Amino acid sequence: KNQVEQSPQSLIILEGKNCTLQCNYTVSPFSNLRWYKQDTGRGPVSLTIMTFSENTKSNGRYTATLDADTKQSSLHITASQLSDSASYICVVSPTEDMRFGAGTRLTVKP
Amino acid sequence: NAGVTQTPKFRVLKTGQSMTLLCAQDMNHEYMYWYRQDPGMGLRLIHYSVGEGTTAKGEVPDGYNVSRLKKQNFLLGLESAAPSQTSVYFCASSWTVPQYEQYFGPGTRLTVT
């Protein structure tokens, strides 16, 4: 069983709308959690990184939240743009390695 | 700064053939990694290196070998390709342990027929 589960698998929204992506993990111990954006045909690019003591981290229109007690994280995208169409990957680091979620494929339509 | 580059971008192999994927980084990073990405699955670590001359196995190392003769280069070899190795391969690098940000290359799409 994957230690990092993301939902939904895919999502379609209209340009300008907000959306929230979910990440549940069972990785323990826990060092940090990251969200990556991966455009089609490209490598992942880091959006946010949070340690276990942080509850929220923002990067422009992207806001990540973390609840270490329930082992849940979310990525909220505000006022979506066509360029937000990509896969969003949740990555949890226990100690010196990284566990990747399968990602959520987001499509923003005009 | 080119960041992390990978060559080739695409490759088609026949079963049993061998090939080497090259990863290069110009950020003077100590750590380098090779991942594979398959549909519906998260990236999986194949091998990694914590410094020049050192390599270690990741989650899915079977069928692959690696070498880190120079700090800036990390090579991934397939000795006898199998259809199960059809995937997109990503190289990444970081300053030290993965808690620090990893920078990814653009990927290599490999098809084994």
mmCIF file with all atom_site columns, C-alpha atoms in Angstrom:
data_model
loop_
_atom_site.group_PDB
_atom_site.id
_atom_site.type_symbol
_atom_site.label_atom_id
_atom_site.label_alt_id
_atom_site.label_comp_id
_atom_site.label_asym_id
_atom_site.label_entity_id
_atom_site.label_seq_id
_atom_site.pdbx_PDB_ins_code
_atom_site.Cartn_x
_atom_site.Cartn_y
_atom_site.Cartn_z
_atom_site.occupancy
_atom_site.B_iso_or_equiv
_atom_site.pdbx_formal_charge
_atom_site.auth_seq_id
_atom_site.auth_comp_id
_atom_site.auth_asym_id
_atom_site.auth_atom_id
_atom_site.pdbx_PDB_model_num
ATOM 1   C CA . LYS A 1 1   ? 0.000   0.000  0.000   1.00 0.00 ? 1   LYS A CA 1
ATOM 2   C CA . ASN A 1 2   ? 1.351   3.405  -0.946  1.00 0.00 ? 2   ASN A CA 1
ATOM 3   C CA . GLN A 1 3   ? 2.278   5.414  2.101   1.00 0.00 ? 3   GLN A CA 1
ATOM 4   C CA . VAL A 1 4   ? 1.177   8.627  0.383   1.00 0.00 ? 4   VAL A CA 1
ATOM 5   C CA . GLU A 1 5   ? -2.338  8.727  -1.070  1.00 0.00 ? 5   GLU A CA 1
ATOM 6   C CA . GLN A 1 6   ? -3.632  11.649 -3.091  1.00 0.00 ? 6   GLN A CA 1
ATOM 7   C CA . SER A 1 7   ? -7.156  12.564 -4.076  1.00 0.00 ? 7   SER A CA 1
ATOM 8   C CA . PRO A 1 8   ? -8.783  13.123 -6.390  1.00 0.00 ? 8   PRO A CA 1
ATOM 9   C CA . GLN A 1 9   ? -6.839  11.341 -9.131  1.00 0.00 ? 9   GLN A CA 1
ATOM 10  C CA . SER A 1 10  ? -7.967  13.968 -11.598 1.00 0.00 ? 10  SER A CA 1
ATOM 11  C CA . LEU A 1 11  ? -9.893  17.212 -11.480 1.00 0.00 ? 11  LEU A CA 1
ATOM 12  C CA . ILE A 1 12  ? -11.316 19.592 -14.065 1.00 0.00 ? 12  ILE A CA 1
ATOM 13  C CA . ILE A 1 13  ? -12.160 23.171 -13.115 1.00 0.00 ? 13  ILE A CA 1
ATOM 14  C CA . LEU A 1 14  ? -12.975 26.387 -14.925 1.00 0.00 ? 14  LEU A CA 1
ATOM 15  C CA . GLU A 1 15  ? -10.463 29.187 -15.134 1.00 0.00 ? 15  GLU A CA 1
ATOM 16  C CA . GLY A 1 16  ? -10.769 31.583 -12.216 1.00 0.00 ? 16  GLY A CA 1
ATOM 17  C CA . LYS A 1 17  ? -12.196 28.976 -9.820  1.00 0.00 ? 17  LYS A CA 1
ATOM 18  C CA . ASN A 1 18  ? -10.498 27.718 -6.672  1.00 0.00 ? 18  ASN A CA 1
ATOM 19  C CA . CYS A 1 19  ? -9.711  24.099 -5.906  1.00 0.00 ? 19  CYS A CA 1
ATOM 20  C CA . THR A 1 20  ? -8.238  21.962 -3.140  1.00 0.00 ? 20  THR A CA 1
ATOM 21  C CA . LEU A 1 21  ? -6.147  18.839 -3.547  1.00 0.00 ? 21  LEU A CA 1
ATOM 22  C CA . GLN A 1 22  ? -5.733  16.308 -0.749  1.00 0.00 ? 22  GLN A CA 1
ATOM 23  C CA . CYS A 1 23  ? -2.823  14.230 0.496   1.00 0.00 ? 23  CYS A CA 1
ATOM 24  C CA . ASN A 1 24  ? -3.050  11.582 3.228   1.00 0.00 ? 24  ASN A CA 1
ATOM 25  C CA . TYR A 1 25  ? 0.056   9.826  4.440   1.00 0.00 ? 25  TYR A CA 1
ATOM 26  C CA . THR A 1 26  ? 1.058   7.065  6.819   1.00 0.00 ? 26  THR A CA 1
ATOM 27  C CA . VAL A 1 27  ? 4.792   7.776  6.736   1.00 0.00 ? 27  VAL A CA 1
ATOM 28  C CA . SER A 1 28  ? 6.324   7.838  10.213  1.00 0.00 ? 28  SER A CA 1
ATOM 29  C CA . PRO A 1 29  ? 8.504   9.349  11.502  1.00 0.00 ? 29  PRO A CA 1
ATOM 30  C CA . PHE A 1 30  ? 7.915   12.472 9.526   1.00 0.00 ? 30  PHE A CA 1
ATOM 31  C CA . SER A 1 31  ? 10.439  15.146 8.631   1.00 0.00 ? 31  SER A CA 1
ATOM 32  C CA . ASN A 1 32  ? 8.827   17.323 6.004   1.00 0.00 ? 32  ASN A CA 1
ATOM 33  C CA . LEU A 1 33  ? 6.133   17.401 3.349   1.00 0.00 ? 33  LEU A CA 1
ATOM 34  C CA . ARG A 1 34  ? 6.362   18.998 -0.058  1.00 0.00 ? 34  ARG A CA 1
ATOM 35  C CA . TRP A 1 35  ? 4.101   19.753 -2.940  1.00 0.00 ? 35  TRP A CA 1
ATOM 36  C CA . TYR A 1 36  ? 5.493   19.626 -6.456  1.00 0.00 ? 36  TYR A CA 1
ATOM 37  C CA . LYS A 1 37  ? 3.987   20.793 -9.745  1.00 0.00 ? 37  LYS A CA 1
ATOM 38  C CA . GLN A 1 38  ? 4.755   18.694 -12.795 1.00 0.00 ? 38  GLN A CA 1
ATOM 39  C CA . ASP A 1 39  ? 3.878   20.038 -16.219 1.00 0.00 ? 39  ASP A CA 1
ATOM 40  C CA . THR A 1 40  ? 3.343   17.481 -18.979 1.00 0.00 ? 40  THR A CA 1
ATOM 41  C CA . GLY A 1 41  ? 6.676   16.267 -20.300 1.00 0.00 ? 41  GLY A CA 1
ATOM 42  C CA . ARG A 1 42  ? 8.675   18.078 -17.636 1.00 0.00 ? 42  ARG A CA 1
ATOM 43  C CA . GLY A 1 43  ? 10.275  17.255 -14.319 1.00 0.00 ? 43  GLY A CA 1
ATOM 44  C CA . PRO A 1 44  ? 8.590   18.163 -11.007 1.00 0.00 ? 44  PRO A CA 1
ATOM 45  C CA . VAL A 1 45  ? 9.167   21.656 -9.616  1.00 0.00 ? 45  VAL A CA 1
ATOM 46  C CA . SER A 1 46  ? 8.875   22.437 -5.912  1.00 0.00 ? 46  SER A CA 1
ATOM 47  C CA . LEU A 1 47  ? 5.930   24.603 -4.799  1.00 0.00 ? 47  LEU A CA 1
ATOM 48  C CA . THR A 1 48  ? 6.076   24.422 -1.000  1.00 0.00 ? 48  THR A CA 1
ATOM 49  C CA . ILE A 1 49  ? 7.901   22.582 1.735   1.00 0.00 ? 49  ILE A CA 1
ATOM 50  C CA . MET A 1 50  ? 6.686   22.287 5.339   1.00 0.00 ? 50  MET A CA 1
ATOM 51  C CA . THR A 1 51  ? 8.239   20.753 8.406   1.00 0.00 ? 51  THR A CA 1
ATOM 52  C CA . PHE A 1 52  ? 6.091   18.879 10.923  1.00 0.00 ? 52  PHE A CA 1
ATOM 53  C CA . SER A 1 53  ? 5.797   22.020 13.070  1.00 0.00 ? 53  SER A CA 1
ATOM 54  C CA . GLU A 1 54  ? 4.329   24.186 10.315  1.00 0.00 ? 54  GLU A CA 1
ATOM 55  C CA . ASN A 1 55  ? 0.604   24.383 9.609   1.00 0.00 ? 55  ASN A CA 1
ATOM 56  C CA . THR A 1 56  ? 0.544   26.425 6.438   1.00 0.00 ? 56  THR A CA 1
ATOM 57  C CA . LYS A 1 57  ? 2.853   27.684 3.717   1.00 0.00 ? 57  LYS A CA 1
ATOM 58  C CA . SER A 1 58  ? 1.997   29.905 0.765   1.00 0.00 ? 58  SER A CA 1
ATOM 59  C CA . ASN A 1 59  ? 3.605   30.456 -2.600  1.00 0.00 ? 59  ASN A CA 1
ATOM 60  C CA . GLY A 1 60  ? 1.612   33.021 -4.553  1.00 0.00 ? 60  GLY A CA 1
ATOM 61  C CA . ARG A 1 61  ? -1.775  31.526 -5.373  1.00 0.00 ? 61  ARG A CA 1
ATOM 62  C CA . TYR A 1 62  ? -0.760  28.184 -3.869  1.00 0.00 ? 62  TYR A CA 1
ATOM 63  C CA . THR A 1 63  ? -1.360  27.528 -0.169  1.00 0.00 ? 63  THR A CA 1
ATOM 64  C CA . ALA A 1 64  ? -0.444  24.254 1.483   1.00 0.00 ? 64  ALA A CA 1
ATOM 65  C CA . THR A 1 65  ? -1.758  23.187 4.877   1.00 0.00 ? 65  THR A CA 1
ATOM 66  C CA . LEU A 1 66  ? -0.567  20.409 7.123   1.00 0.00 ? 66  LEU A CA 1
ATOM 67  C CA . ASP A 1 67  ? -2.200  18.580 10.018  1.00 0.00 ? 67  ASP A CA 1
ATOM 68  C CA . ALA A 1 68  ? 0.491   16.316 11.432  1.00 0.00 ? 68  ALA A CA 1
ATOM 69  C CA . ASP A 1 69  ? -1.934  14.812 13.959  1.00 0.00 ? 69  ASP A CA 1
ATOM 70  C CA . THR A 1 70  ? -4.290  13.451 11.303  1.00 0.00 ? 70  THR A CA 1
ATOM 71  C CA . LYS A 1 71  ? -1.478  13.018 8.750   1.00 0.00 ? 71  LYS A CA 1
ATOM 72  C CA . GLN A 1 72  ? -3.251  15.094 6.157   1.00 0.00 ? 72  GLN A CA 1
ATOM 73  C CA . SER A 1 73  ? -2.164  17.892 3.867   1.00 0.00 ? 73  SER A CA 1
ATOM 74  C CA . SER A 1 74  ? -3.993  19.953 1.289   1.00 0.00 ? 74  SER A CA 1
ATOM 75  C CA . LEU A 1 75  ? -2.964  22.235 -1.528  1.00 0.00 ? 75  LEU A CA 1
ATOM 76  C CA . HIS A 1 76  ? -5.347  25.087 -2.258  1.00 0.00 ? 76  HIS A CA 1
ATOM 77  C CA . ILE A 1 77  ? -5.130  26.904 -5.571  1.00 0.00 ? 77  ILE A CA 1
ATOM 78  C CA . THR A 1 78  ? -6.800  30.289 -5.745  1.00 0.00 ? 78  THR A CA 1
ATOM 79  C CA . ALA A 1 79  ? -8.124  31.957 -8.895  1.00 0.00 ? 79  ALA A CA 1
ATOM 80  C CA . SER A 1 80  ? -6.899  29.196 -11.163 1.00 0.00 ? 80  SER A CA 1
ATOM 81  C CA . GLN A 1 81  ? -5.199  29.953 -14.450 1.00 0.00 ? 81  GLN A CA 1
ATOM 82  C CA . LEU A 1 82  ? -4.803  27.880 -17.587 1.00 0.00 ? 82  LEU A CA 1
ATOM 83  C CA . SER A 1 83  ? -1.121  27.490 -16.715 1.00 0.00 ? 83  SER A CA 1
ATOM 84  C CA . ASP A 1 84  ? -2.097  25.671 -13.516 1.00 0.00 ? 84  ASP A CA 1
ATOM 85  C CA . SER A 1 85  ? -2.989  22.634 -15.642 1.00 0.00 ? 85  SER A CA 1
ATOM 86  C CA . ALA A 1 86  ? -0.483  20.062 -14.447 1.00 0.00 ? 86  ALA A CA 1
ATOM 87  C CA . SER A 1 87  ? -0.009  17.165 -12.067 1.00 0.00 ? 87  SER A CA 1
ATOM 88  C CA . TYR A 1 88  ? 0.470   18.024 -8.408  1.00 0.00 ? 88  TYR A CA 1
ATOM 89  C CA . ILE A 1 89  ? 2.531   15.622 -6.374  1.00 0.00 ? 89  ILE A CA 1
ATOM 90  C CA . CYS A 1 90  ? 2.657   15.291 -2.598  1.00 0.00 ? 90  CYS A CA 1
ATOM 91  C CA . VAL A 1 91  ? 5.993   14.062 -1.230  1.00 0.00 ? 91  VAL A CA 1
ATOM 92  C CA . VAL A 1 92  ? 6.633   13.038 2.361   1.00 0.00 ? 92  VAL A CA 1
ATOM 93  C CA . SER A 1 93  ? 10.120  12.626 3.800   1.00 0.00 ? 93  SER A CA 1
ATOM 94  C CA . PRO A 1 94  ? 10.532  10.366 6.831   1.00 0.00 ? 94  PRO A CA 1
ATOM 95  C CA . THR A 1 95  ? 14.257  10.809 7.380   1.00 0.00 ? 95  THR A CA 1
ATOM 96  C CA . GLU A 1 96  ? 16.669  10.613 4.474   1.00 0.00 ? 96  GLU A CA 1
ATOM 97  C CA . ASP A 1 97  ? 14.394  9.409  1.707   1.00 0.00 ? 97  ASP A CA 1
ATOM 98  C CA . MET A 1 98  ? 11.227  10.591 0.036   1.00 0.00 ? 98  MET A CA 1
ATOM 99  C CA . ARG A 1 99  ? 7.870   8.928  -0.564  1.00 0.00 ? 99  ARG A CA 1
ATOM 100 C CA . PHE A 1 100 ? 5.927   10.183 -3.564  1.00 0.00 ? 100 PHE A CA 1
ATOM 101 C CA . GLY A 1 101 ? 2.198   10.215 -4.076  1.00 0.00 ? 101 GLY A CA 1
ATOM 102 C CA . ALA A 1 102 ? 0.819   9.278  -7.506  1.00 0.00 ? 102 ALA A CA 1
ATOM 103 C CA . GLY A 1 103 ? -0.337  12.844 -8.038  1.00 0.00 ? 103 GLY A CA 1
ATOM 104 C CA . THR A 1 104 ? -3.550  14.682 -8.931  1.00 0.00 ? 104 THR A CA 1
ATOM 105 C CA . ARG A 1 105 ? -3.985  15.646 -12.552 1.00 0.00 ? 105 ARG A CA 1
ATOM 106 C CA . LEU A 1 106 ? -5.558  19.133 -12.698 1.00 0.00 ? 106 LEU A CA 1
ATOM 107 C CA . THR A 1 107 ? -7.051  20.525 -15.893 1.00 0.00 ? 107 THR A CA 1
ATOM 108 C CA . VAL A 1 108 ? -8.109  24.174 -15.996 1.00 0.00 ? 108 VAL A CA 1
ATOM 109 C CA . LYS A 1 109 ? -10.498 24.973 -18.825 1.00 0.00 ? 109 LYS A CA 1
ATOM 110 C CA . PRO A 1 110 ? -11.319 28.437 -20.211 1.00 0.00 ? 110 PRO A CA 1
ATOM 111 C CA . ASN B 2 1   ? 22.912  27.776 -15.219 1.00 0.00 ? 1   ASN B CA 1
ATOM 112 C CA . ALA B 2 2   ? 21.434  24.798 -17.014 1.00 0.00 ? 2   ALA B CA 1
ATOM 113 C CA . GLY B 2 3   ? 20.356  23.135 -13.753 1.00 0.00 ? 3   GLY B CA 1
ATOM 114 C CA . VAL B 2 4   ? 19.837  19.411 -14.282 1.00 0.00 ? 4   VAL B CA 1
ATOM 115 C CA . THR B 2 5   ? 20.049  18.060 -17.818 1.00 0.00 ? 5   THR B CA 1
ATOM 116 C CA . GLN B 2 6   ? 19.375  14.567 -19.120 1.00 0.00 ? 6   GLN B CA 1
ATOM 117 C CA . THR B 2 7   ? 20.335  12.861 -22.345 1.00 0.00 ? 7   THR B CA 1
ATOM 118 C CA . PRO B 2 8   ? 18.783  11.446 -24.379 1.00 0.00 ? 8   PRO B CA 1
ATOM 119 C CA . LYS B 2 9   ? 15.207  12.770 -24.198 1.00 0.00 ? 9   LYS B CA 1
ATOM 120 C CA . PHE B 2 10  ? 13.712  9.742  -25.951 1.00 0.00 ? 10  PHE B CA 1
ATOM 121 C CA . ARG B 2 11  ? 14.953  6.257  -26.685 1.00 0.00 ? 11  ARG B CA 1
ATOM 122 C CA . VAL B 2 12  ? 13.501  3.045  -28.069 1.00 0.00 ? 12  VAL B CA 1
ATOM 123 C CA . LEU B 2 13  ? 15.288  -0.212 -27.274 1.00 0.00 ? 13  LEU B CA 1
ATOM 124 C CA . LYS B 2 14  ? 14.692  -3.805 -28.155 1.00 0.00 ? 14  LYS B CA 1
ATOM 125 C CA . THR B 2 15  ? 14.549  -6.399 -25.416 1.00 0.00 ? 15  THR B CA 1
ATOM 126 C CA . GLY B 2 16  ? 18.055  -7.401 -24.389 1.00 0.00 ? 16  GLY B CA 1
ATOM 127 C CA . GLN B 2 17  ? 19.786  -4.263 -25.626 1.00 0.00 ? 17  GLN B CA 1
ATOM 128 C CA . SER B 2 18  ? 21.796  -2.064 -23.298 1.00 0.00 ? 18  SER B CA 1
ATOM 129 C CA . MET B 2 19  ? 22.019  1.685  -22.897 1.00 0.00 ? 19  MET B CA 1
ATOM 130 C CA . THR B 2 20  ? 23.217  4.433  -20.578 1.00 0.00 ? 20  THR B CA 1
ATOM 131 C CA . LEU B 2 21  ? 21.297  7.508  -19.509 1.00 0.00 ? 21  LEU B CA 1
ATOM 132 C CA . LEU B 2 22  ? 23.347  10.559 -18.605 1.00 0.00 ? 22  LEU B CA 1
ATOM 133 C CA . CYS B 2 23  ? 22.452  13.117 -15.971 1.00 0.00 ? 23  CYS B CA 1
ATOM 134 C CA . ALA B 2 24  ? 24.470  16.285 -15.461 1.00 0.00 ? 24  ALA B CA 1
ATOM 135 C CA . GLN B 2 25  ? 24.069  19.093 -12.919 1.00 0.00 ? 25  GLN B CA 1
ATOM 136 C CA . ASP B 2 26  ? 25.929  22.384 -12.692 1.00 0.00 ? 26  ASP B CA 1
ATOM 137 C CA . MET B 2 27  ? 24.836  23.402 -9.178  1.00 0.00 ? 27  MET B CA 1
ATOM 138 C CA . ASN B 2 28  ? 27.669  21.636 -7.333  1.00 0.00 ? 28  ASN B CA 1
ATOM 139 C CA . HIS B 2 29  ? 25.148  19.402 -5.555  1.00 0.00 ? 29  HIS B CA 1
ATOM 140 C CA . GLU B 2 30  ? 26.420  16.491 -3.506  1.00 0.00 ? 30  GLU B CA 1
ATOM 141 C CA . TYR B 2 31  ? 23.368  14.249 -3.819  1.00 0.00 ? 31  TYR B CA 1
ATOM 142 C CA . MET B 2 32  ? 22.021  12.863 -7.078  1.00 0.00 ? 32  MET B CA 1
ATOM 143 C CA . TYR B 2 33  ? 19.124  10.482 -7.732  1.00 0.00 ? 33  TYR B CA 1
ATOM 144 C CA . TRP B 2 34  ? 17.531  8.402  -10.453 1.00 0.00 ? 34  TRP B CA 1
ATOM 145 C CA . TYR B 2 35  ? 13.760  7.834  -10.399 1.00 0.00 ? 35  TYR B CA 1
ATOM 146 C CA . ARG B 2 36  ? 11.309  6.127  -12.675 1.00 0.00 ? 36  ARG B CA 1
ATOM 147 C CA . GLN B 2 37  ? 7.753   7.319  -13.151 1.00 0.00 ? 37  GLN B CA 1
ATOM 148 C CA . ASP B 2 38  ? 5.009   4.977  -14.336 1.00 0.00 ? 38  ASP B CA 1
ATOM 149 C CA . PRO B 2 39  ? 1.360   5.818  -15.005 1.00 0.00 ? 39  PRO B CA 1
ATOM 150 C CA . GLY B 2 40  ? -0.757  5.854  -11.844 1.00 0.00 ? 40  GLY B CA 1
ATOM 151 C CA . MET B 2 41  ? 2.248   5.520  -9.585  1.00 0.00 ? 41  MET B CA 1
ATOM 152 C CA . GLY B 2 42  ? 4.448   7.915  -7.716  1.00 0.00 ? 42  GLY B CA 1
ATOM 153 C CA . LEU B 2 43  ? 8.078   8.392  -8.617  1.00 0.00 ? 43  LEU B CA 1
ATOM 154 C CA . ARG B 2 44  ? 10.161  5.485  -7.364  1.00 0.00 ? 44  ARG B CA 1
ATOM 155 C CA . LEU B 2 45  ? 13.808  5.759  -6.438  1.00 0.00 ? 45  LEU B CA 1
ATOM 156 C CA . ILE B 2 46  ? 16.121  3.474  -8.412  1.00 0.00 ? 46  ILE B CA 1
ATOM 157 C CA . HIS B 2 47  ? 19.567  4.442  -7.145  1.00 0.00 ? 47  HIS B CA 1
ATOM 158 C CA . TYR B 2 48  ? 21.123  7.463  -5.548  1.00 0.00 ? 48  TYR B CA 1
ATOM 159 C CA . SER B 2 49  ? 24.512  8.921  -4.739  1.00 0.00 ? 49  SER B CA 1
ATOM 160 C CA . VAL B 2 50  ? 25.601  10.978 -1.742  1.00 0.00 ? 50  VAL B CA 1
ATOM 161 C CA . GLY B 2 51  ? 28.850  12.078 -3.333  1.00 0.00 ? 51  GLY B CA 1
ATOM 162 C CA . GLU B 2 52  ? 31.437  11.454 -6.013  1.00 0.00 ? 52  GLU B CA 1
ATOM 163 C CA . GLY B 2 53  ? 32.425  7.813  -6.149  1.00 0.00 ? 53  GLY B CA 1
ATOM 164 C CA . THR B 2 54  ? 29.505  6.586  -4.003  1.00 0.00 ? 54  THR B CA 1
ATOM 165 C CA . THR B 2 55  ? 26.232  4.962  -4.980  1.00 0.00 ? 55  THR B CA 1
ATOM 166 C CA . ALA B 2 56  ? 23.411  3.233  -3.127  1.00 0.00 ? 56  ALA B CA 1
ATOM 167 C CA . LYS B 2 57  ? 20.302  1.249  -3.965  1.00 0.00 ? 57  LYS B CA 1
ATOM 168 C CA . GLY B 2 58  ? 16.856  2.749  -3.788  1.00 0.00 ? 58  GLY B CA 1
ATOM 169 C CA . GLU B 2 59  ? 13.433  1.177  -3.836  1.00 0.00 ? 59  GLU B CA 1
ATOM 170 C CA . VAL B 2 60  ? 13.603  -0.500 -7.285  1.00 0.00 ? 60  VAL B CA 1
ATOM 171 C CA . PRO B 2 61  ? 17.281  -1.122 -8.195  1.00 0.00 ? 61  PRO B CA 1
ATOM 172 C CA . ASP B 2 62  ? 17.010  -4.485 -10.000 1.00 0.00 ? 62  ASP B CA 1
ATOM 173 C CA . GLY B 2 63  ? 18.069  -4.408 -13.631 1.00 0.00 ? 63  GLY B CA 1
ATOM 174 C CA . TYR B 2 64  ? 19.894  -1.076 -13.298 1.00 0.00 ? 64  TYR B CA 1
ATOM 175 C CA . ASN B 2 65  ? 23.430  -0.002 -12.488 1.00 0.00 ? 65  ASN B CA 1
ATOM 176 C CA . VAL B 2 66  ? 24.811  3.456  -11.783 1.00 0.00 ? 66  VAL B CA 1
ATOM 177 C CA . SER B 2 67  ? 28.120  5.268  -11.581 1.00 0.00 ? 67  SER B CA 1
ATOM 178 C CA . ARG B 2 68  ? 29.200  8.638  -10.199 1.00 0.00 ? 68  ARG B CA 1
ATOM 179 C CA . LEU B 2 69  ? 32.767  9.112  -11.390 1.00 0.00 ? 69  LEU B CA 1
ATOM 180 C CA . LYS B 2 70  ? 32.456  12.893 -11.430 1.00 0.00 ? 70  LYS B CA 1
ATOM 181 C CA . LYS B 2 71  ? 30.505  15.013 -8.985  1.00 0.00 ? 71  LYS B CA 1
ATOM 182 C CA . GLN B 2 72  ? 28.445  16.645 -11.708 1.00 0.00 ? 72  GLN B CA 1
ATOM 183 C CA . ASN B 2 73  ? 27.477  13.451 -13.562 1.00 0.00 ? 73  ASN B CA 1
ATOM 184 C CA . PHE B 2 74  ? 25.338  10.470 -12.611 1.00 0.00 ? 74  PHE B CA 1
ATOM 185 C CA . LEU B 2 75  ? 24.933  7.654  -15.112 1.00 0.00 ? 75  LEU B CA 1
ATOM 186 C CA . LEU B 2 76  ? 22.137  5.080  -15.176 1.00 0.00 ? 76  LEU B CA 1
ATOM 187 C CA . GLY B 2 77  ? 22.778  1.867  -17.094 1.00 0.00 ? 77  GLY B CA 1
ATOM 188 C CA . LEU B 2 78  ? 20.464  -0.849 -18.323 1.00 0.00 ? 78  LEU B CA 1
ATOM 189 C CA . GLU B 2 79  ? 22.501  -3.969 -19.089 1.00 0.00 ? 79  GLU B CA 1
ATOM 190 C CA . SER B 2 80  ? 19.731  -6.019 -20.702 1.00 0.00 ? 80  SER B CA 1
ATOM 191 C CA . ALA B 2 81  ? 16.565  -4.024 -21.255 1.00 0.00 ? 81  ALA B CA 1
ATOM 192 C CA . ALA B 2 82  ? 13.172  -5.580 -20.545 1.00 0.00 ? 82  ALA B CA 1
ATOM 193 C CA . PRO B 2 83  ? 9.681   -4.325 -21.483 1.00 0.00 ? 83  PRO B CA 1
ATOM 194 C CA . SER B 2 84  ? 9.019   -3.773 -17.748 1.00 0.00 ? 84  SER B CA 1
ATOM 195 C CA . GLN B 2 85  ? 11.633  -1.025 -17.889 1.00 0.00 ? 85  GLN B CA 1
ATOM 196 C CA . THR B 2 86  ? 9.501   1.034  -20.232 1.00 0.00 ? 86  THR B CA 1
ATOM 197 C CA . SER B 2 87  ? 9.052   4.223  -18.240 1.00 0.00 ? 87  SER B CA 1
ATOM 198 C CA . VAL B 2 88  ? 9.982   7.867  -17.890 1.00 0.00 ? 88  VAL B CA 1
ATOM 199 C CA . TYR B 2 89  ? 13.252  8.310  -16.032 1.00 0.00 ? 89  TYR B CA 1
ATOM 200 C CA . PHE B 2 90  ? 14.013  11.408 -14.004 1.00 0.00 ? 90  PHE B CA 1
ATOM 201 C CA . CYS B 2 91  ? 17.280  12.511 -12.543 1.00 0.00 ? 91  CYS B CA 1
ATOM 202 C CA . ALA B 2 92  ? 17.395  14.894 -9.587  1.00 0.00 ? 92  ALA B CA 1
ATOM 203 C CA . SER B 2 93  ? 20.009  16.553 -7.409  1.00 0.00 ? 93  SER B CA 1
ATOM 204 C CA . SER B 2 94  ? 20.120  18.291 -4.034  1.00 0.00 ? 94  SER B CA 1
ATOM 205 C CA . TRP B 2 95  ? 22.651  19.974 -1.753  1.00 0.00 ? 95  TRP B CA 1
ATOM 206 C CA . THR B 2 96  ? 22.551  17.332 0.920   1.00 0.00 ? 96  THR B CA 1
ATOM 207 C CA . VAL B 2 97  ? 19.851  15.106 2.321   1.00 0.00 ? 97  VAL B CA 1
ATOM 208 C CA . PRO B 2 98  ? 16.488  15.104 0.513   1.00 0.00 ? 98  PRO B CA 1
ATOM 209 C CA . GLN B 2 99  ? 15.017  17.375 3.184   1.00 0.00 ? 99  GLN B CA 1
ATOM 210 C CA . TYR B 2 100 ? 16.574  20.081 1.092   1.00 0.00 ? 100 TYR B CA 1
ATOM 211 C CA . GLU B 2 101 ? 14.961  20.889 -2.220  1.00 0.00 ? 101 GLU B CA 1
ATOM 212 C CA . GLN B 2 102 ? 15.496  18.460 -5.049  1.00 0.00 ? 102 GLN B CA 1
ATOM 213 C CA . TYR B 2 103 ? 15.904  19.809 -8.561  1.00 0.00 ? 103 TYR B CA 1
ATOM 214 C CA . PHE B 2 104 ? 14.664  17.552 -11.331 1.00 0.00 ? 104 PHE B CA 1
ATOM 215 C CA . GLY B 2 105 ? 15.766  17.120 -14.912 1.00 0.00 ? 105 GLY B CA 1
ATOM 216 C CA . PRO B 2 106 ? 13.308  17.087 -17.838 1.00 0.00 ? 106 PRO B CA 1
ATOM 217 C CA . GLY B 2 107 ? 13.116  13.302 -18.025 1.00 0.00 ? 107 GLY B CA 1
ATOM 218 C CA . THR B 2 108 ? 13.964  10.565 -20.518 1.00 0.00 ? 108 THR B CA 1
ATOM 219 C CA . ARG B 2 109 ? 11.154  8.561  -22.089 1.00 0.00 ? 109 ARG B CA 1
ATOM 220 C CA . LEU B 2 110 ? 12.336  4.992  -22.665 1.00 0.00 ? 110 LEU B CA 1
ATOM 221 C CA . THR B 2 111 ? 10.364  2.372  -24.565 1.00 0.00 ? 111 THR B CA 1
ATOM 222 C CA . VAL B 2 112 ? 11.500  -1.244 -24.621 1.00 0.00 ? 112 VAL B CA 1
ATOM 223 C CA . THR B 2 113 ? 9.836   -3.396 -27.277 1.00 0.00 ? 113 THR B CA 1
#
